PDB file of C-alpha atoms in Angstrom:
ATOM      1  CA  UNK A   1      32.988  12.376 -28.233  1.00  0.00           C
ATOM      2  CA  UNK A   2      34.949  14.414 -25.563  1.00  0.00           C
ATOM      3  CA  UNK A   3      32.737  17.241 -24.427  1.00  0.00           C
ATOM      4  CA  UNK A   4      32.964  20.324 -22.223  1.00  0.00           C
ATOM      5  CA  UNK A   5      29.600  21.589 -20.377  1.00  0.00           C
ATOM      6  CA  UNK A   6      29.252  25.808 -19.498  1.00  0.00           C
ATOM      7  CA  UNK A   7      26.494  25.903 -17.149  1.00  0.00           C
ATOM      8  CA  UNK A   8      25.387  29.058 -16.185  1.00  0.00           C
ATOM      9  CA  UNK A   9      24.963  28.686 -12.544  1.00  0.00           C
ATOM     10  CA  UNK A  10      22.146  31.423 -12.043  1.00  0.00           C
ATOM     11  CA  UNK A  11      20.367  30.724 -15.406  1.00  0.00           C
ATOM     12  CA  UNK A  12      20.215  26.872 -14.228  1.00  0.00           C
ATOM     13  CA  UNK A  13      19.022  27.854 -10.681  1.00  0.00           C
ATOM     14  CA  UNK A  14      16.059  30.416 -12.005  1.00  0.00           C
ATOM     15  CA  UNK A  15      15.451  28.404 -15.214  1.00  0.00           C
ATOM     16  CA  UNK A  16      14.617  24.762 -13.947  1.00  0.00           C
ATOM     17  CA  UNK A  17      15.697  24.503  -9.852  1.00  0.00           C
ATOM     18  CA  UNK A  18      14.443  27.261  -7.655  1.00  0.00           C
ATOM     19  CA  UNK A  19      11.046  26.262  -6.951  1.00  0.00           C
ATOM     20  CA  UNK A  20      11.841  22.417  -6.973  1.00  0.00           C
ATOM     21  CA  UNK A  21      13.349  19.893  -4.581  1.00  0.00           C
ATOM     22  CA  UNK A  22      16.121  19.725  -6.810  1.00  0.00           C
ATOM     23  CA  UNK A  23      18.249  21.786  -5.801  1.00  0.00           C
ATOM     24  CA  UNK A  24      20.636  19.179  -4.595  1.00  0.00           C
ATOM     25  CA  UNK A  25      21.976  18.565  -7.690  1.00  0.00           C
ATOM     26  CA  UNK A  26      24.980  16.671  -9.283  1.00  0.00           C
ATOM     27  CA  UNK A  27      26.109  18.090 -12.320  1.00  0.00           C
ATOM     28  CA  UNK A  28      28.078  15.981 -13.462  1.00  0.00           C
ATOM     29  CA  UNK A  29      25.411  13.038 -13.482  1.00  0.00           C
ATOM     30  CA  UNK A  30      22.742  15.356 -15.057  1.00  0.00           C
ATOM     31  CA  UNK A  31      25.096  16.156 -18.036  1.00  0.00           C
ATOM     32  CA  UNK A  32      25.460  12.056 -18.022  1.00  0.00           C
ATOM     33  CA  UNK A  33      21.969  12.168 -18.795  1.00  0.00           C
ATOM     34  CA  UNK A  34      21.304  15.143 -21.086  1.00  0.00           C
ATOM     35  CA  UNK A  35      24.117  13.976 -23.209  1.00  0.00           C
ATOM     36  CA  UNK A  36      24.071  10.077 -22.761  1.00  0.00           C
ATOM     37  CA  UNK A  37      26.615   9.368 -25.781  1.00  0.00           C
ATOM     38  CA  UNK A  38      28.669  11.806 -25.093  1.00  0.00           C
ATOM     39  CA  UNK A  39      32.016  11.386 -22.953  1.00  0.00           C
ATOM     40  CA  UNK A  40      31.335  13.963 -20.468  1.00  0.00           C
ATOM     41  CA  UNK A  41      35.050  15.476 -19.763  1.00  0.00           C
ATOM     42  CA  UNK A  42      34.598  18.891 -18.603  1.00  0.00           C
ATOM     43  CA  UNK A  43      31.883  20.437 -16.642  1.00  0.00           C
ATOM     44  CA  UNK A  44      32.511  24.072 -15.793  1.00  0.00           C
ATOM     45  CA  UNK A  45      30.067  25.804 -13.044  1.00  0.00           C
ATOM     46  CA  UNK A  46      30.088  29.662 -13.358  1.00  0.00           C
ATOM     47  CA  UNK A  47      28.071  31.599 -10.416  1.00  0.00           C
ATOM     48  CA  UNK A  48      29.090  33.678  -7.769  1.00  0.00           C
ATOM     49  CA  UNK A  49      28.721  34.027  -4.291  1.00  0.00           C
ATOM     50  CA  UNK A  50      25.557  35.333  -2.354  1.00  0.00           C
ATOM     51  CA  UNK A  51      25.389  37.119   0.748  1.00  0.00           C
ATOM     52  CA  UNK A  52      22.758  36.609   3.560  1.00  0.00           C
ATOM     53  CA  UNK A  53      19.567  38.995   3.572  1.00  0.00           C
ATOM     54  CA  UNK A  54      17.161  39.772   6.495  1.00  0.00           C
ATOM     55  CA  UNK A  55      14.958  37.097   5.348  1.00  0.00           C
ATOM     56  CA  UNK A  56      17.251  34.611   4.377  1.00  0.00           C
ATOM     57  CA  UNK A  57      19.982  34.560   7.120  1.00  0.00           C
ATOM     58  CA  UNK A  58      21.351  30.861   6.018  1.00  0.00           C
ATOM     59  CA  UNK A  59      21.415  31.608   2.023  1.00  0.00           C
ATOM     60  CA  UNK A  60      25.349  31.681   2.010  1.00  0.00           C
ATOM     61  CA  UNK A  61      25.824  28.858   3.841  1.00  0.00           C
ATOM     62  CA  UNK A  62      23.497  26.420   1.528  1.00  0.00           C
ATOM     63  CA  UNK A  63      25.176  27.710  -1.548  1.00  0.00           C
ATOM     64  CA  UNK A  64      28.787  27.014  -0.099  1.00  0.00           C
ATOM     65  CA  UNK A  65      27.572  23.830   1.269  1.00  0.00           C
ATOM     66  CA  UNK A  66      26.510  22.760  -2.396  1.00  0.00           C
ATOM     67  CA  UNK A  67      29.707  24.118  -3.850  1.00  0.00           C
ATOM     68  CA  UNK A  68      31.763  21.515  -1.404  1.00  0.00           C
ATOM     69  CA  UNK A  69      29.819  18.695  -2.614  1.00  0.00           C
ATOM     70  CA  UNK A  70      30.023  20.139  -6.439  1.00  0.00           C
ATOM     71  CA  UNK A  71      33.977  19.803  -5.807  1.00  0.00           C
ATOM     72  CA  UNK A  72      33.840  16.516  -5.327  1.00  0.00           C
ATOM     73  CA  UNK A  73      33.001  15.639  -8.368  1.00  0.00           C
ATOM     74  CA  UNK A  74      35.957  14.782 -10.645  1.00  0.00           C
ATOM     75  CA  UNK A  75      35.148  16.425 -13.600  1.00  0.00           C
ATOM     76  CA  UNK A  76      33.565  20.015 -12.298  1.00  0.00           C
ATOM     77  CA  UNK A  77      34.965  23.028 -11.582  1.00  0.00           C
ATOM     78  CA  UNK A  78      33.880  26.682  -9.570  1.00  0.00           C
ATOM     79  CA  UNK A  79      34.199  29.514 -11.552  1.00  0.00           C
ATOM     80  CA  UNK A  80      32.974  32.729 -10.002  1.00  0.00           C
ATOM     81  CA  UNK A  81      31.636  36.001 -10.738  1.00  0.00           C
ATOM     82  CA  UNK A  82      30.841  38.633  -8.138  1.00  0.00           C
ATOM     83  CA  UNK A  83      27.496  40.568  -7.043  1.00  0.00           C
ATOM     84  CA  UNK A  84      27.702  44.659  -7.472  1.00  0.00           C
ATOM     85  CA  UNK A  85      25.341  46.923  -5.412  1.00  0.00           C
ATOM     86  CA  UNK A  86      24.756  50.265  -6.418  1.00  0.00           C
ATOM     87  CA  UNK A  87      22.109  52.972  -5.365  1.00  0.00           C
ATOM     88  CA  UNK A  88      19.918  54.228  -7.820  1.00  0.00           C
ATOM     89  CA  UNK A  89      16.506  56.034  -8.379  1.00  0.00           C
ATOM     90  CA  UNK A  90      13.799  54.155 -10.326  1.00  0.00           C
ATOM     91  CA  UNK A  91      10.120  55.398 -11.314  1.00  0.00           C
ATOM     92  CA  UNK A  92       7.116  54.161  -8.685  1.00  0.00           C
ATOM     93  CA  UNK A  93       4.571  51.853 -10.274  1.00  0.00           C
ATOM     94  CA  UNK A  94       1.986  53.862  -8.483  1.00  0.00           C
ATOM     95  CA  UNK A  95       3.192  57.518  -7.904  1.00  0.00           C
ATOM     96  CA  UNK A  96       1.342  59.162  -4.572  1.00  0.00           C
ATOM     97  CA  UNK A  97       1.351  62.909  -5.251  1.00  0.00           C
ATOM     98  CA  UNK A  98       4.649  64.748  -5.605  1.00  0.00           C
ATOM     99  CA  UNK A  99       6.896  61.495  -5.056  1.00  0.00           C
ATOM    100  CA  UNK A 100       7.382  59.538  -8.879  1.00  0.00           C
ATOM    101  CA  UNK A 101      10.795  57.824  -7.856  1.00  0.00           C
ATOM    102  CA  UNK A 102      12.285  56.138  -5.205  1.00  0.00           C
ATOM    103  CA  UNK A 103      15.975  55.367  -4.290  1.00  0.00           C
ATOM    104  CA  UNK A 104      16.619  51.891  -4.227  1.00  0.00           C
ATOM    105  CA  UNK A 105      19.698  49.320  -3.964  1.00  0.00           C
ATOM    106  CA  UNK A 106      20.149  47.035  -7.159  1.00  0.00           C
ATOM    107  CA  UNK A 107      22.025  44.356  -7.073  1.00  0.00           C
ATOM    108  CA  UNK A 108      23.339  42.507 -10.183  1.00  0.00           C
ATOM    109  CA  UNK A 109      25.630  39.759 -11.105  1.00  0.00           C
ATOM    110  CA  UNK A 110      28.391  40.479 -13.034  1.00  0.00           C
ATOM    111  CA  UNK A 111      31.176  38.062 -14.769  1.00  0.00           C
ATOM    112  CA  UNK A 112      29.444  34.581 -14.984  1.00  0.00           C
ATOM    113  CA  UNK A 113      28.486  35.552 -19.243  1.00  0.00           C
ATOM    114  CA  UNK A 114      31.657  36.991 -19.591  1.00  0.00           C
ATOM    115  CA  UNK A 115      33.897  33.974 -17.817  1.00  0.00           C
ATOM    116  CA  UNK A 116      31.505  31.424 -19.390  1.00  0.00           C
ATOM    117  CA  UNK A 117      32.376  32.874 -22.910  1.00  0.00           C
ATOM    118  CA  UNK A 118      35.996  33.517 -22.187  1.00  0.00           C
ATOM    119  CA  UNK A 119      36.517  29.780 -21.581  1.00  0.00           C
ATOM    120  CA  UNK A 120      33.903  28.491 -24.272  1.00  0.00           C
ATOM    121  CA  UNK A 121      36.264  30.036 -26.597  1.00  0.00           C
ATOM    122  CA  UNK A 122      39.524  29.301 -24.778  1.00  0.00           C
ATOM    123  CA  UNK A 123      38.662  26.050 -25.026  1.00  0.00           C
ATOM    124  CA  UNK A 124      37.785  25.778 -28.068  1.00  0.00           C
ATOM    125  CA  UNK A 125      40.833  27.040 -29.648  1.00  0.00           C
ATOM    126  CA  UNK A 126      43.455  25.199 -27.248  1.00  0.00           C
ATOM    127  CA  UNK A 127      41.980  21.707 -28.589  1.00  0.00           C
ATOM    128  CA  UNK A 128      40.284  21.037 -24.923  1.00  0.00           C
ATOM    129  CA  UNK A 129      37.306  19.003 -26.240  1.00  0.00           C
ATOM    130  CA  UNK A 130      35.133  17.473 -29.064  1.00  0.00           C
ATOM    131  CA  UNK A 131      32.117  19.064 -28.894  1.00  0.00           C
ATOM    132  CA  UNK A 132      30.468  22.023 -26.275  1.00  0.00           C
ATOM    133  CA  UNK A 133      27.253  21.899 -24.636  1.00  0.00           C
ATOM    134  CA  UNK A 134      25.967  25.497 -23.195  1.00  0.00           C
ATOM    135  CA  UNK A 135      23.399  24.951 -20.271  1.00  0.00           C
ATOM    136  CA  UNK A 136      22.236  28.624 -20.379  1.00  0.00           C
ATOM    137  CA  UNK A 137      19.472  30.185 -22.196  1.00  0.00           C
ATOM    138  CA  UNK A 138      20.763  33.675 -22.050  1.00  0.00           C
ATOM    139  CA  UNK A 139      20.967  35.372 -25.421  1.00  0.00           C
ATOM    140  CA  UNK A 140      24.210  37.512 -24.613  1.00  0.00           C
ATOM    141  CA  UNK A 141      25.617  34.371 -25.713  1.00  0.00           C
ATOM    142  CA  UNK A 142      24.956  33.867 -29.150  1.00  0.00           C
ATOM    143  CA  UNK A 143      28.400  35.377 -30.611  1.00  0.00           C
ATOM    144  CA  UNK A 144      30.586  33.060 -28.746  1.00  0.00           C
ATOM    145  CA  UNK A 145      29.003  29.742 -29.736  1.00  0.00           C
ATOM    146  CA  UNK A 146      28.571  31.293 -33.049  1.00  0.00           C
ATOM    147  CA  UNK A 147      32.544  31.554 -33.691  1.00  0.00           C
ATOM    148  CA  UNK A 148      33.306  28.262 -31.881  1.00  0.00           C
ATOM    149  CA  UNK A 149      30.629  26.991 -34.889  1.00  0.00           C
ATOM    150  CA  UNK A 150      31.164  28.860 -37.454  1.00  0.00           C
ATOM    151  CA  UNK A 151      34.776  30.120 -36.923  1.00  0.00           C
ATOM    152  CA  UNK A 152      36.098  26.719 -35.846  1.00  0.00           C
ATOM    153  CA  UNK A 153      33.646  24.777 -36.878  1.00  0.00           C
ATOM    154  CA  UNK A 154      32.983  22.720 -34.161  1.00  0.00           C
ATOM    155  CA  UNK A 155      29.464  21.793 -32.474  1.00  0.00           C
ATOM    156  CA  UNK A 156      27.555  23.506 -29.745  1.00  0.00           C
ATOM    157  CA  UNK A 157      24.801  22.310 -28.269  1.00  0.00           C
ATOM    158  CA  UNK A 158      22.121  24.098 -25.865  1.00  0.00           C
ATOM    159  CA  UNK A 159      20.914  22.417 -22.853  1.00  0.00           C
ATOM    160  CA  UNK A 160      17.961  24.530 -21.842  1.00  0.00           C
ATOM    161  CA  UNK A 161      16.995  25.209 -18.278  1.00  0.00           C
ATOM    162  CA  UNK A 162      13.964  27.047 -19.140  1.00  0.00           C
ATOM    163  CA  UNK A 163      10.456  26.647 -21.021  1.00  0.00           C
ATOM    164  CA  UNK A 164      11.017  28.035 -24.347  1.00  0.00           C
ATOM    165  CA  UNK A 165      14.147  28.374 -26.559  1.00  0.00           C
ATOM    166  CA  UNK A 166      16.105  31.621 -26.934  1.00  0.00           C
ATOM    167  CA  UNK A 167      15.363  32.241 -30.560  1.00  0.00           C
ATOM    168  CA  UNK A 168      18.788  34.226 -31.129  1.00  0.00           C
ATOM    169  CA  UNK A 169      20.455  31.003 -29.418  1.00  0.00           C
ATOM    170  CA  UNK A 170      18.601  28.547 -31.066  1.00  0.00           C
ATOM    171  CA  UNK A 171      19.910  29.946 -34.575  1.00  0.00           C
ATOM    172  CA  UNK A 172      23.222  29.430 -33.395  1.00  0.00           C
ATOM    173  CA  UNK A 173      22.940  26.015 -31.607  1.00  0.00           C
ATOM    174  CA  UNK A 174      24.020  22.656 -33.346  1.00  0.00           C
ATOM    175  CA  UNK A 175      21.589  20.607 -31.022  1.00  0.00           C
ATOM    176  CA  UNK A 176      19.222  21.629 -28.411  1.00  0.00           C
ATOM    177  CA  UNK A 177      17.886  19.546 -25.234  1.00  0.00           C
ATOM    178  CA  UNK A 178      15.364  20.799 -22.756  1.00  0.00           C
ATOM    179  CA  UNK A 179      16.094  19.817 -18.791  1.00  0.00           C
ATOM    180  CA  UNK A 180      13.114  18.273 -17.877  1.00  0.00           C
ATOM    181  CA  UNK A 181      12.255  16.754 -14.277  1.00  0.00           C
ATOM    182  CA  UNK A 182      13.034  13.051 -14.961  1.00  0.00           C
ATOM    183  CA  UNK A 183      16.721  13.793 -14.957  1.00  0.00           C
ATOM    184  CA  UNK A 184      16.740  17.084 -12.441  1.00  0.00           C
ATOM    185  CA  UNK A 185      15.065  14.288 -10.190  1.00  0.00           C
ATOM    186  CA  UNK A 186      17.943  11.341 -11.300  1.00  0.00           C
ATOM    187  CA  UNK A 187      20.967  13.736 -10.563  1.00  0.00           C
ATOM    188  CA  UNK A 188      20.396  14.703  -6.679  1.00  0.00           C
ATOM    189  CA  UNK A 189      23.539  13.949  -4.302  1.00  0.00           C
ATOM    190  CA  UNK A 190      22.977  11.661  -1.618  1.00  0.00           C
ATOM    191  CA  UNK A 191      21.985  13.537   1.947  1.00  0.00           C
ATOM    192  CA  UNK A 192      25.585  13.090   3.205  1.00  0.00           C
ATOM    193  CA  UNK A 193      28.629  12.857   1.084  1.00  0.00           C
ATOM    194  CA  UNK A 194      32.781  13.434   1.963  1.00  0.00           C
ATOM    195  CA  UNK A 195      35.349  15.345   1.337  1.00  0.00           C
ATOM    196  CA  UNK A 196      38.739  15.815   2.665  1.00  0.00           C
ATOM    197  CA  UNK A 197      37.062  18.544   5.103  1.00  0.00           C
ATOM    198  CA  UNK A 198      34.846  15.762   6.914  1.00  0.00           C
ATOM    199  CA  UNK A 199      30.860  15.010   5.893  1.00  0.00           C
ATOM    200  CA  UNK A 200      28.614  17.015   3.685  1.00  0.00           C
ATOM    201  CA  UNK A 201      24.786  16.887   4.390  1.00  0.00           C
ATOM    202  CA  UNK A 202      22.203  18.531   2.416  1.00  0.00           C
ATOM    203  CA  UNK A 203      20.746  21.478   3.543  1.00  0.00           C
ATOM    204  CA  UNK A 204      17.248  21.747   5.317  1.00  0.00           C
ATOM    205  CA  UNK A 205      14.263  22.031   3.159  1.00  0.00           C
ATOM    206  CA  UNK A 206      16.785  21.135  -0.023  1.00  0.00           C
TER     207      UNK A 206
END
C-alpha cells in the first residue's frame, strides 16, 4: 500500500539516536524496514536548523552535512521549523538568600508539530497516499491522526522512537512499531556518498 512517513526530526533524534552511533541515518531505508510491506512513497523530515554553541562549535555543520545526504534520497524531503530565543526569569532549584530566580535564555523549537500536522492532513485529503505512518511520540499530535482516522477513515500508524507509548497516541494509532537498534543499525549511509555538490562524508565521531 502507498504510504507517507512524518518523522519528527527532533523527537527521532532525542527518542532513539542521540546517544548512539546512529546518527548517520537513512530514512528512507529505516522506513523500508519498519514497514516492510508497505510501498514506502513519501518520507517527509520536519526539523529545523541549529546554531553553533560555545561547546559545540561544529553542531551546524553535522546537521547540514546530514541534510545533503538526506536529499539524496528519492523519496525524502526537508521541511523546517525555526528555533526562538527569548529571555526569561525562572525559580532556582536551590535559592541562596535573597536571590529565588534567575534570568535565563530559553530556547525552543517551534513549527515542526504544526508543519508535520498541516501536511498529515493535507495529504490525507488531496488523495497523496494509502496509509500514514507518524514517527513521533509527541502527544500534541493525537487530533490530527485522529481525523485522518476517524474523519477520513484511513490508517495511521505510530513508529515510536522512544521506550514507552504515548497513551493519548496510542488510542488514536491504527498500528504501532517500536524503533529498535537492529534496524537504526541497518539504515546508516555509507561514510561517503554524492551529490550534485561533490562528496558527502560522515561527520567525525558520527
Amino acid at each position: 500500500m502507498q504510504t507517507n512517513v512524518y518523522v519528527d526530526g527532533f523527537n527521532l533524534y532525542y527518542g532513539s539516536i542521540r546517544k548512539t552511533p546512529y546518527k548517520w541515518l537513512n530514512l528512507e531505508r529505516l522506513c523500508e524496514l519498519l514497514l516492510p510491506r508497505n510501498e514506502i512513497h513519501r518520507v517527509r523530515y520536519f526539523t529545523a536548523l541549529v546554531q553553533d554553541s560555545p561547546d559545540d562549535r561544529t553542531k551546524s555543520q553535522r546537521q547540514q552535512t546530514f541534510i545533503r545526504a538526506l536529499e539524496t534520497l528519492p523519496t525524502v524531503s526537508v521541511h523546517y521549523g525555526s528555533f526562538l530565543s527569548s529571555r526569561v526569569r525562572m525559580p532556582l532549584a536551590t535559592p541562596q538568600g535573597w536571590q529565588r530566580t534567575a534570568e535565563v535564555i530559553k530556547t525552543e523549537e517551534k513549527g515542526s508539530d504544526v508543519n508535520l500536522a498541516s501536511l498529515l492532513l493535507a495529504d490525507a485529503f488531496r488523495g497523496d497516499f494509502e496509509v500514514a505512518a507518524v514517527m513521533s511520540n509527541d502527544s500534541d499530535l493525537v487530533l490530527p491522526i485522529q481525523i485522518v482516522t476517524k474523519e477520513l477513515r484511513l490508517p495511521v500508524g505510530l513508529l515510536n522512537p522512544h521506550p514507552k507509548f504515548s497513551v493519548e497516541l496510542s488510542k488514536v494509532a491504527t498500528f504501532k512499531r517500536s524503533i529498535r537498534k537492529g534496524p537504526l543499525a541497518a539504515s546508516q549511509f555509507p561514510d561517503v556518498l554524492r551529490d550534485a555538490r561533490g562528496e558527502i562524508r560522515k561527520p567525525a565521531g558520527w
